Amino acid sequence: NPWRKVGSNQDLVPGGSSGGSASAVAARMCMGATATDTGGSIRQPAAFTGTVGIKPTYGRCSRWGVVAFASSLDQAGPIAHTVRDSAILLKSMASVDPKDTTSVDIEVPDYEAAIGKSVKGLKIGIPAEYRMEGMPGEIEELWQKGVQWLKDAGAEIVDIAMPHTKYALPAYYIVAPAEASSNLARYDGVRYGLRVPGKDIVEMYENTRAEGFGEEVKRRILIGTYVLSAGYYDAYYLKAQKVRTLIKRDFDLAWQNGVDAILTPATPSAAFGVADQDLHADPVKMYLNDIFTVTVNMAGLPGISVPAGLDSNGLPLGLQLIGKPFDESTLFQVGQVIEDAAGSFDPDQWWG
């Protein structure tokens, strides 16, 4: 992460898993970058680095060429410096692709045309369930600032209920590893990728998979294999899919009640130090960073993270907007209001 806490040289995480893209954009190494988001991997790094990241609607962009993690959740999108830049990038990325059967053949609007449009009369939902226990005061304060900015711009703010939000994270960490376990089974050293020799084919499989995957990937494959195994499939995977349907229904009800977009925090904290937390000892702590973002993937909706302020250590914080299916234009329209009110954020150039 190119950002540093005020008065500190500590290395900070850039967020995952598109942290490389977000860091490159934040450090002004490029104007924009492609990224992928399965449970928040565009929006969380964007929030941690003071950049704009949009995860489009499931099926809006082709995933051809992306290593599949969780096929029903993965989506490609851009990370850029500004809302306008991300709109321009998404216009180029969005398309139907015969090589990706999940991509949707819907006309791609001119997203840039939404920038600067008035939000007067738009209904913005505020879900009470995103006020998590133990959430830092700075995050709540930023959220309220965002509400005020949108109100001042003429939007109508309404409280909404998303009762199944609390089940999103556990359901996500069943669905995603199950699909990862299935998708990553093809990396066995036979047809492509790494191959580590062994005395027979079974040992070659074992050696290849042991060396070719990192600790966290192995953990997710093991969790996924377990929840898909006989006797556990119904208890875990099937139940998680039912929860997913209920999460989607919460959003559907909000849209039916006239809500145009939903405003939430993007992350429960600013970027933390690389050495701050022993995430290998307590991976659940790491998974909790996805608390505000996974619902969007579970429901297949578009979501954007826009930089909205700095915390007490001078680190960027983002606000997230969630939209209706294939209504990214509204997210750019509303996101621009937040950007105009908050301004842009760049790290001090301590390198080079």
Tab-separated table of N, CA and C in Angstrom, residues 19 29 36 58 60 68 118 138 140 142 171-172 200 247 249 289 304-305 336:
chain	number	residue	atom	x	y	z
A	19	GLY	N	-5.299	-5.960	-4.567
A	19	GLY	CA	-4.467	-4.941	-3.924
A	19	GLY	C	-3.376	-4.411	-4.832
A	29	MET	N	1.069	5.045	-10.680
A	29	MET	CA	1.847	4.286	-11.662
A	29	MET	C	1.030	4.096	-12.933
A	36	THR	N	-10.622	-7.893	-10.058
A	36	THR	CA	-11.752	-8.830	-9.927
A	36	THR	C	-12.271	-8.820	-8.495
A	58	TYR	N	-23.233	-8.913	-11.781
A	58	TYR	CA	-22.779	-10.229	-12.252
A	58	TYR	C	-23.218	-10.415	-13.711
A	60	ARG	N	-22.014	-8.531	-16.245
A	60	ARG	CA	-21.820	-7.288	-17.018
A	60	ARG	C	-20.508	-7.300	-17.803
A	68	ALA	N	-10.704	-18.912	-12.263
A	68	ALA	CA	-11.986	-18.946	-11.549
A	68	ALA	C	-11.777	-19.261	-10.064
A	118	SER	N	-28.016	15.496	-11.690
A	118	SER	CA	-28.558	15.782	-10.360
A	118	SER	C	-29.114	14.506	-9.707
A	138	GLU	N	-15.209	6.369	13.824
A	138	GLU	CA	-14.825	7.105	12.600
A	138	GLU	C	-15.615	6.626	11.384
A	140	GLU	N	-18.701	5.248	11.451
A	140	GLU	CA	-20.074	5.747	11.633
A	140	GLU	C	-20.159	7.232	11.264
A	142	LEU	N	-18.200	8.919	9.247
A	142	LEU	CA	-18.043	9.057	7.794
A	142	LEU	C	-19.354	8.735	7.078
A	171	ALA	N	-22.558	-17.434	5.194
A	171	ALA	CA	-23.036	-18.103	3.967
A	171	ALA	C	-22.003	-17.962	2.854
A	172	TYR	N	-21.402	-16.770	2.757
A	172	TYR	CA	-20.382	-16.523	1.733
A	172	TYR	C	-19.201	-17.464	1.925
A	200	ASP	N	4.679	-41.493	-8.241
A	200	ASP	CA	3.543	-41.947	-9.047
A	200	ASP	C	2.586	-40.768	-9.219
A	247	ILE	N	-31.042	-13.156	1.121
A	247	ILE	CA	-30.275	-11.902	1.045
A	247	ILE	C	-30.694	-11.129	-0.210
A	249	ARG	N	-33.478	-11.347	-1.703
A	249	ARG	CA	-34.860	-10.877	-1.521
A	249	ARG	C	-34.906	-9.571	-0.710
A	289	ASN	N	-13.214	-8.487	7.499
A	289	ASN	CA	-13.017	-7.273	6.697
A	289	ASN	C	-13.973	-7.218	5.513
A	304	ILE	N	-19.998	0.142	-5.697
A	304	ILE	CA	-18.843	1.003	-5.937
A	304	ILE	C	-18.319	1.538	-4.614
A	305	SER	N	-16.996	1.599	-4.478
A	305	SER	CA	-16.378	2.230	-3.311
A	305	SER	C	-15.767	3.554	-3.756
A	336	GLN	N	-20.440	10.416	-7.814
A	336	GLN	CA	-19.834	11.708	-8.154
A	336	GLN	C	-20.152	12.766	-7.092
